[in-house]
PDB file of C-alpha atoms in Angstrom:
ATOM      1  CA  ASP A   1     -15.327  -5.195 -38.539  1.00 63.00           C
ATOM      2  CA  ALA A   2     -11.771  -7.005 -37.654  1.00 76.00           C
ATOM      3  CA  GLY A   3      -9.504  -4.366 -35.832  1.00 93.00           C
ATOM      4  CA  VAL A   4      -5.893  -4.462 -36.332  1.00 96.00           C
ATOM      5  CA  THR A   5      -3.798  -7.464 -36.664  1.00 97.00           C
ATOM      6  CA  GLN A   6      -0.063  -8.164 -35.639  1.00 97.00           C
ATOM      7  CA  SER A   7       1.506 -11.672 -37.116  1.00 97.00           C
ATOM      8  CA  PRO A   8       3.248 -13.366 -35.383  1.00 97.00           C
ATOM      9  CA  THR A   9       2.355 -12.938 -31.730  1.00 96.00           C
ATOM     10  CA  HIS A  10       5.347 -14.528 -30.027  1.00 96.00           C
ATOM     11  CA  LEU A  11       9.358 -14.645 -31.492  1.00 96.00           C
ATOM     12  CA  ILE A  12      12.150 -14.844 -30.512  1.00 98.00           C
ATOM     13  CA  LYS A  13      15.752 -14.199 -32.040  1.00 98.00           C
ATOM     14  CA  THR A  14      19.704 -14.100 -31.287  1.00 98.00           C
ATOM     15  CA  ARG A  15      21.413 -11.157 -31.444  1.00 98.00           C
ATOM     16  CA  GLY A  16      22.850  -9.703 -35.170  1.00 98.00           C
ATOM     17  CA  GLN A  17      19.498 -11.686 -36.843  1.00 98.00           C
ATOM     18  CA  GLN A  18      16.843  -9.721 -39.189  1.00 98.00           C
ATOM     19  CA  VAL A  19      13.366 -10.145 -38.123  1.00 98.00           C
ATOM     20  CA  THR A  20       9.831  -9.169 -39.877  1.00 98.00           C
ATOM     21  CA  LEU A  21       6.725  -8.496 -38.180  1.00 98.00           C
ATOM     22  CA  ARG A  22       3.195  -8.057 -39.623  1.00 98.00           C
ATOM     23  CA  CYS A  23       0.280  -5.875 -38.914  1.00 98.00           C
ATOM     24  CA  SER A  24      -2.708  -4.861 -41.281  1.00 98.00           C
ATOM     25  CA  PRO A  25      -4.585  -2.294 -40.017  1.00 97.00           C
ATOM     26  CA  LYS A  26      -8.799  -1.974 -39.005  1.00 95.00           C
ATOM     27  CA  SER A  27     -11.317  -1.723 -42.331  1.00 94.00           C
ATOM     28  CA  GLY A  28     -11.094   1.788 -43.530  1.00 92.00           C
ATOM     29  CA  HIS A  29      -7.538   2.649 -42.081  1.00 93.00           C
ATOM     30  CA  ASP A  30      -4.981   3.833 -44.555  1.00 94.00           C
ATOM     31  CA  THR A  31      -2.052   5.145 -42.299  1.00 94.00           C
ATOM     32  CA  VAL A  32      -0.201   2.542 -39.924  1.00 96.00           C
ATOM     33  CA  SER A  33       2.359   3.777 -36.476  1.00 96.00           C
ATOM     34  CA  TRP A  34       4.661   1.162 -35.053  1.00 98.00           C
ATOM     35  CA  TYR A  35       5.411   1.970 -31.466  1.00 97.00           C
ATOM     36  CA  GLN A  36       8.051   0.002 -29.532  1.00 98.00           C
ATOM     37  CA  GLN A  37       7.601  -0.741 -25.226  1.00 96.00           C
ATOM     38  CA  ALA A  38      10.207  -2.101 -23.362  1.00 95.00           C
ATOM     39  CA  LEU A  39       8.970  -3.985 -20.294  1.00 92.00           C
ATOM     40  CA  GLY A  40       7.642  -1.394 -17.727  1.00 90.00           C
ATOM     41  CA  GLN A  41       7.637   1.155 -19.976  1.00 93.00           C
ATOM     42  CA  GLY A  42       5.144   3.354 -22.148  1.00 94.00           C
ATOM     43  CA  PRO A  43       4.990   2.406 -26.001  1.00 95.00           C
ATOM     44  CA  GLN A  44       7.718   4.759 -28.108  1.00 96.00           C
ATOM     45  CA  PHE A  45       7.518   6.067 -32.358  1.00 96.00           C
ATOM     46  CA  ILE A  46       8.907   4.031 -34.374  1.00 97.00           C
ATOM     47  CA  PHE A  47       7.720   5.357 -37.774  1.00 96.00           C
ATOM     48  CA  GLN A  48       4.573   6.047 -39.842  1.00 96.00           C
ATOM     49  CA  TYR A  49       3.329   4.892 -42.929  1.00 96.00           C
ATOM     50  CA  TYR A  50       1.012   6.824 -45.108  1.00 94.00           C
ATOM     51  CA  GLU A  51       0.445   6.108 -48.896  1.00 93.00           C
ATOM     52  CA  GLU A  52       3.393   3.714 -48.504  1.00 95.00           C
ATOM     53  CA  GLU A  53       5.975   6.120 -47.671  1.00 95.00           C
ATOM     54  CA  GLU A  54       6.866   7.079 -44.574  1.00 95.00           C
ATOM     55  CA  ARG A  55       5.862  10.400 -42.658  1.00 93.00           C
ATOM     56  CA  GLN A  56       7.407  10.832 -39.695  1.00 92.00           C
ATOM     57  CA  ARG A  57      10.314   9.145 -37.698  1.00 95.00           C
ATOM     58  CA  GLY A  58      11.157   8.857 -34.284  1.00 94.00           C
ATOM     59  CA  ASN A  59      14.125   8.647 -32.739  1.00 94.00           C
ATOM     60  CA  PHE A  60      15.729   4.947 -33.641  1.00 97.00           C
ATOM     61  CA  PRO A  61      17.995   3.578 -35.722  1.00 97.00           C
ATOM     62  CA  ASP A  62      17.713   2.651 -39.537  1.00 97.00           C
ATOM     63  CA  ARG A  63      18.417  -0.539 -38.385  1.00 98.00           C
ATOM     64  CA  PHE A  64      14.830   0.099 -38.011  1.00 98.00           C
ATOM     65  CA  SER A  65      12.461   0.534 -41.730  1.00 98.00           C
ATOM     66  CA  GLY A  66       8.681  -0.892 -42.549  1.00 97.00           C
ATOM     67  CA  HIS A  67       6.940  -0.392 -45.637  1.00 97.00           C
ATOM     68  CA  GLN A  68       3.737  -0.400 -46.143  1.00 98.00           C
ATOM     69  CA  PHE A  69       1.974  -2.315 -48.685  1.00 97.00           C
ATOM     70  CA  PRO A  70      -0.905  -0.629 -51.495  1.00 97.00           C
ATOM     71  CA  ASN A  71      -3.596  -2.670 -49.703  1.00 96.00           C
ATOM     72  CA  TYR A  72      -2.746  -0.216 -46.553  1.00 97.00           C
ATOM     73  CA  SER A  73      -0.958  -3.418 -44.362  1.00 98.00           C
ATOM     74  CA  SER A  74       2.715  -2.352 -43.017  1.00 98.00           C
ATOM     75  CA  GLU A  75       5.814  -4.060 -42.626  1.00 98.00           C
ATOM     76  CA  LEU A  76       8.825  -4.087 -39.664  1.00 98.00           C
ATOM     77  CA  ASN A  77      11.911  -4.529 -40.395  1.00 98.00           C
ATOM     78  CA  VAL A  78      14.562  -4.756 -37.860  1.00 98.00           C
ATOM     79  CA  ASN A  79      18.219  -5.195 -38.448  1.00 98.00           C
ATOM     80  CA  ALA A  80      21.595  -6.336 -36.653  1.00 98.00           C
ATOM     81  CA  LEU A  81      19.011  -7.098 -33.619  1.00 98.00           C
ATOM     82  CA  LEU A  82      20.711  -5.953 -29.896  1.00 98.00           C
ATOM     83  CA  LEU A  83      20.282  -7.372 -26.859  1.00 97.00           C
ATOM     84  CA  GLY A  84      17.640  -3.919 -26.969  1.00 97.00           C
ATOM     85  CA  ASP A  85      15.771  -4.551 -28.978  1.00 98.00           C
ATOM     86  CA  SER A  86      13.869  -7.298 -26.645  1.00 98.00           C
ATOM     87  CA  ALA A  87      10.151  -5.223 -26.287  1.00 97.00           C
ATOM     88  CA  LEU A  88       6.786  -6.090 -27.434  1.00 97.00           C
ATOM     89  CA  TYR A  89       6.007  -4.064 -30.737  1.00 98.00           C
ATOM     90  CA  LEU A  90       2.961  -2.751 -31.458  1.00 97.00           C
ATOM     91  CA  CYS A  91       1.049  -1.827 -34.183  1.00 97.00           C
ATOM     92  CA  ALA A  92      -1.951   1.241 -34.640  1.00 96.00           C
ATOM     93  CA  SER A  93      -3.798   2.206 -37.634  1.00 95.00           C
ATOM     94  CA  SER A  94      -6.045   5.526 -38.345  1.00 92.00           C
ATOM     95  CA  PHE A  95      -8.014   7.217 -40.466  1.00 90.00           C
ATOM     96  CA  SER A  96      -6.459  10.046 -43.292  1.00 85.00           C
ATOM     97  CA  GLY A  97      -9.781  11.803 -43.669  1.00 77.00           C
ATOM     98  CA  GLY A  98     -11.215  13.998 -40.622  1.00 64.00           C
ATOM     99  CA  THR A  99      -8.092  14.422 -37.835  1.00 63.00           C
ATOM    100  CA  GLN A 100      -7.084  11.865 -37.994  1.00 60.00           C
ATOM    101  CA  GLU A 101      -6.254  11.440 -34.243  1.00 77.00           C
ATOM    102  CA  THR A 102      -7.510   8.140 -32.597  1.00 87.00           C
ATOM    103  CA  GLN A 103      -5.018   5.850 -33.147  1.00 91.00           C
ATOM    104  CA  TYR A 104      -6.679   1.621 -33.249  1.00 93.00           C
ATOM    105  CA  PHE A 105      -3.504  -0.401 -31.344  1.00 95.00           C
ATOM    106  CA  GLY A 106      -2.647  -4.030 -32.517  1.00 96.00           C
ATOM    107  CA  PRO A 107      -2.339  -7.108 -29.740  1.00 95.00           C
ATOM    108  CA  GLY A 108       0.661  -6.858 -30.178  1.00 96.00           C
ATOM    109  CA  THR A 109       4.386  -8.535 -31.055  1.00 97.00           C
ATOM    110  CA  ARG A 110       6.642  -9.530 -28.495  1.00 97.00           C
ATOM    111  CA  LEU A 111       9.726  -9.889 -29.868  1.00 98.00           C
ATOM    112  CA  LEU A 112      12.230 -11.187 -26.813  1.00 98.00           C
ATOM    113  CA  VAL A 113      16.351 -11.583 -28.796  1.00 98.00           C
ATOM    114  CA  LEU A 114      18.438 -13.622 -26.722  1.00 97.00           C
TER     115      LEU A 114
ATOM    116  CA  SER B   1      12.694  10.605 -24.329  1.00 46.00           C
ATOM    117  CA  GLN B   2       8.658   9.943 -23.532  1.00 50.00           C
ATOM    118  CA  GLN B   3       6.520  13.201 -23.347  1.00 65.00           C
ATOM    119  CA  GLY B   4       4.577  13.104 -20.542  1.00 70.00           C
ATOM    120  CA  GLU B   5       4.576  11.257 -17.130  1.00 83.00           C
ATOM    121  CA  GLU B   6       2.091  10.208 -15.483  1.00 86.00           C
ATOM    122  CA  ASP B   7       1.891  10.262 -11.089  1.00 88.00           C
ATOM    123  CA  PRO B   8       1.035   8.190  -9.073  1.00 93.00           C
ATOM    124  CA  GLN B   9       3.105   5.482 -10.519  1.00 93.00           C
ATOM    125  CA  ALA B  10       0.791   2.579  -9.163  1.00 96.00           C
ATOM    126  CA  LEU B  11      -2.128   2.793  -7.303  1.00 96.00           C
ATOM    127  CA  SER B  12      -4.798   0.285  -5.037  1.00 96.00           C
ATOM    128  CA  ILE B  13      -8.293   1.013  -4.439  1.00 95.00           C
ATOM    129  CA  GLN B  14     -11.030  -0.758  -2.984  1.00 97.00           C
ATOM    130  CA  GLU B  15     -13.710  -1.621  -5.787  1.00 97.00           C
ATOM    131  CA  GLY B  16     -16.372   1.298  -5.857  1.00 97.00           C
ATOM    132  CA  GLU B  17     -13.641   4.036  -4.939  1.00 97.00           C
ATOM    133  CA  ASN B  18     -12.908   6.216  -7.376  1.00 97.00           C
ATOM    134  CA  ALA B  19      -9.467   7.152  -9.154  1.00 96.00           C
ATOM    135  CA  THR B  20      -7.980   9.561 -10.485  1.00 97.00           C
ATOM    136  CA  MET B  21      -4.380   9.710 -12.258  1.00 96.00           C
ATOM    137  CA  ASN B  22      -2.787  12.974 -13.538  1.00 96.00           C
ATOM    138  CA  CYS B  23      -0.715  13.365 -16.543  1.00 95.00           C
ATOM    139  CA  SER B  24       1.970  16.503 -16.997  1.00 95.00           C
ATOM    140  CA  TYR B  25       3.250  16.957 -20.673  1.00 93.00           C
ATOM    141  CA  LYS B  26       6.335  19.431 -22.175  1.00 91.00           C
ATOM    142  CA  THR B  27       5.675  20.369 -25.349  1.00 86.00           C
ATOM    143  CA  SER B  28       2.883  21.670 -27.397  1.00 86.00           C
ATOM    144  CA  ILE B  29      -0.043  19.467 -28.425  1.00 87.00           C
ATOM    145  CA  ASN B  30      -2.568  18.821 -30.443  1.00 88.00           C
ATOM    146  CA  ASN B  31      -4.545  16.567 -28.069  1.00 90.00           C
ATOM    147  CA  LEU B  32      -4.302  14.361 -25.077  1.00 93.00           C
ATOM    148  CA  GLN B  33      -5.084  11.166 -25.029  1.00 94.00           C
ATOM    149  CA  TRP B  34      -5.825   8.337 -22.471  1.00 96.00           C
ATOM    150  CA  TYR B  35      -4.697   4.266 -23.153  1.00 96.00           C
ATOM    151  CA  ARG B  36      -5.579   1.459 -21.198  1.00 97.00           C
ATOM    152  CA  GLN B  37      -3.007  -1.582 -21.684  1.00 96.00           C
ATOM    153  CA  ASN B  38      -4.125  -5.098 -19.694  1.00 93.00           C
ATOM    154  CA  SER B  39      -1.131  -7.058 -18.942  1.00 84.00           C
ATOM    155  CA  GLY B  40       0.951  -6.236 -21.634  1.00 72.00           C
ATOM    156  CA  ARG B  41      -1.474  -6.195 -24.362  1.00 84.00           C
ATOM    157  CA  GLY B  42      -1.935  -4.260 -26.611  1.00 87.00           C
ATOM    158  CA  LEU B  43      -3.638  -0.615 -25.474  1.00 93.00           C
ATOM    159  CA  VAL B  44      -6.777   0.790 -25.914  1.00 95.00           C
ATOM    160  CA  HIS B  45      -8.901   3.447 -26.821  1.00 94.00           C
ATOM    161  CA  LEU B  46     -10.629   5.696 -23.602  1.00 96.00           C
ATOM    162  CA  ILE B  47     -10.729   9.226 -24.609  1.00 95.00           C
ATOM    163  CA  LEU B  48      -9.357  11.844 -26.238  1.00 93.00           C
ATOM    164  CA  ILE B  49      -9.406  15.893 -25.779  1.00 94.00           C
ATOM    165  CA  ARG B  50      -8.599  18.718 -28.238  1.00 92.00           C
ATOM    166  CA  SER B  51      -6.033  21.601 -26.921  1.00 92.00           C
ATOM    167  CA  ASN B  52      -8.711  23.876 -26.685  1.00 94.00           C
ATOM    168  CA  GLU B  53     -10.956  21.789 -24.182  1.00 95.00           C
ATOM    169  CA  ARG B  54     -10.737  21.996 -20.574  1.00 97.00           C
ATOM    170  CA  GLU B  55     -13.555  18.585 -19.611  1.00 97.00           C
ATOM    171  CA  LYS B  56     -14.800  15.939 -21.683  1.00 97.00           C
ATOM    172  CA  HIS B  57     -16.580  12.792 -20.094  1.00 96.00           C
ATOM    173  CA  SER B  58     -16.983   9.294 -21.460  1.00 95.00           C
ATOM    174  CA  GLY B  59     -19.267   7.678 -18.772  1.00 97.00           C
ATOM    175  CA  ARG B  60     -17.211   6.226 -15.776  1.00 97.00           C
ATOM    176  CA  LEU B  61     -14.976   8.619 -17.606  1.00 97.00           C
ATOM    177  CA  ARG B  62     -14.321  12.499 -17.105  1.00 98.00           C
ATOM    178  CA  VAL B  63     -10.726  13.955 -18.730  1.00 98.00           C
ATOM    179  CA  THR B  64      -9.725  18.181 -18.157  1.00 97.00           C
ATOM    180  CA  LEU B  65      -6.424  19.494 -19.436  1.00 97.00           C
ATOM    181  CA  ASP B  66      -4.997  22.691 -18.602  1.00 96.00           C
ATOM    182  CA  THR B  67      -2.697  23.696 -21.086  1.00 94.00           C
ATOM    183  CA  SER B  68      -1.578  26.241 -19.334  1.00 94.00           C
ATOM    184  CA  LYS B  69      -0.478  23.974 -16.800  1.00 95.00           C
ATOM    185  CA  LYS B  70       0.842  21.403 -19.540  1.00 95.00           C
ATOM    186  CA  SER B  71      -1.634  18.624 -17.821  1.00 95.00           C
ATOM    187  CA  SER B  72      -4.561  16.356 -17.532  1.00 96.00           C
ATOM    188  CA  SER B  73      -5.660  14.059 -15.250  1.00 97.00           C
ATOM    189  CA  LEU B  74      -8.536  11.007 -15.378  1.00 97.00           C
ATOM    190  CA  LEU B  75     -10.647  10.528 -13.151  1.00 98.00           C
ATOM    191  CA  ILE B  76     -12.129   6.755 -12.932  1.00 97.00           C
ATOM    192  CA  THR B  77     -15.741   7.009 -10.963  1.00 97.00           C
ATOM    193  CA  ALA B  78     -16.869   3.259  -9.701  1.00 97.00           C
ATOM    194  CA  SER B  79     -14.161   1.107 -10.279  1.00 97.00           C
ATOM    195  CA  ARG B  80     -14.687  -2.253 -11.322  1.00 96.00           C
ATOM    196  CA  ALA B  81     -12.466  -5.187 -10.215  1.00 95.00           C
ATOM    197  CA  ALA B  82     -12.177  -4.885 -14.533  1.00 94.00           C
ATOM    198  CA  ASP B  83     -10.726  -1.416 -14.326  1.00 97.00           C
ATOM    199  CA  THR B  84      -7.880  -2.941 -13.105  1.00 97.00           C
ATOM    200  CA  ALA B  85      -4.916  -2.031 -15.718  1.00 97.00           C
ATOM    201  CA  SER B  86      -2.226  -0.123 -16.928  1.00 96.00           C
ATOM    202  CA  TYR B  87      -3.509   3.482 -17.795  1.00 97.00           C
ATOM    203  CA  PHE B  88      -1.284   5.318 -20.428  1.00 96.00           C
ATOM    204  CA  CYS B  89      -1.697   9.589 -21.649  1.00 95.00           C
ATOM    205  CA  ALA B  90      -0.400  10.877 -24.965  1.00 94.00           C
ATOM    206  CA  THR B  91       0.411  13.565 -25.988  1.00 91.00           C
ATOM    207  CA  GLY B  92      -1.068  13.878 -30.328  1.00 87.00           C
ATOM    208  CA  PHE B  93       1.144  16.594 -31.981  1.00 83.00           C
ATOM    209  CA  ASP B  94       2.025  16.056 -35.450  1.00 78.00           C
ATOM    210  CA  TYR B  95       1.146  12.668 -36.574  1.00 81.00           C
ATOM    211  CA  LYS B  96       3.089  11.003 -33.562  1.00 86.00           C
ATOM    212  CA  LEU B  97       1.412   9.890 -30.648  1.00 91.00           C
ATOM    213  CA  SER B  98       4.175  10.585 -27.597  1.00 92.00           C
ATOM    214  CA  PHE B  99       2.928   8.124 -24.290  1.00 94.00           C
ATOM    215  CA  GLY B 100       4.374   8.525 -20.576  1.00 91.00           C
ATOM    216  CA  ALA B 101       5.332   5.722 -18.649  1.00 91.00           C
ATOM    217  CA  GLY B 102       1.722   4.950 -17.180  1.00 94.00           C
ATOM    218  CA  THR B 103      -0.251   4.208 -14.061  1.00 96.00           C
ATOM    219  CA  THR B 104      -0.830   1.037 -13.082  1.00 96.00           C
ATOM    220  CA  VAL B 105      -4.174   0.931 -11.230  1.00 97.00           C
ATOM    221  CA  THR B 106      -5.126  -2.542  -9.042  1.00 97.00           C
ATOM    222  CA  VAL B 107      -8.734  -2.909  -8.171  1.00 97.00           C
ATOM    223  CA  ARG B 108      -9.279  -4.461  -4.710  1.00 95.00           C
ATOM    224  CA  ALA B 109     -13.136  -7.164  -4.605  1.00 90.00           C
TER     225      ALA B 109
END
């Protein structure tokens, strides 16, 4: 049973560019959340997707957008990259049935903006 | 902004000793969860305690929750070298998790 997978594992971009990160949820899960983790900090919630719509959003600018596909996989897009966007981006999946409380995390994509 | 704050920021213990870390939070919660992260990789879920629970055990882990003080503690008993990691508390509310900055635990052989 595959867990949460993310691609790519590492990425280097320059300021002003755009990036797309991908996530496949754990089998049986239908909800995907994205988090940004700066070095030495805890993860910060970006947004959550359920039924192909953004259900909840954290305190991130509109440069951060996402999408969820019918197979529940998800993409995170960041436009007009800034140096401060350098971070580990974590995807987490959960199941909408039951209490939806526990989120299972992928290994992350490490983004470096130069 | 971080919802929770872990204390201490770093902890170094001898193998076999117990490790205790604390978490304080600010707002209402549905549940509080603890996660482990090794070397900046993905987070591993350790244990979840609901707001109406006071204590929970899972293997060598013991978690307590005091909603009146808005605080939680994680105890790892009989620590092993493999327990070396960063530990984060996360409060769950309204579909999202809000994490603290974490406690870095080093277990010396």
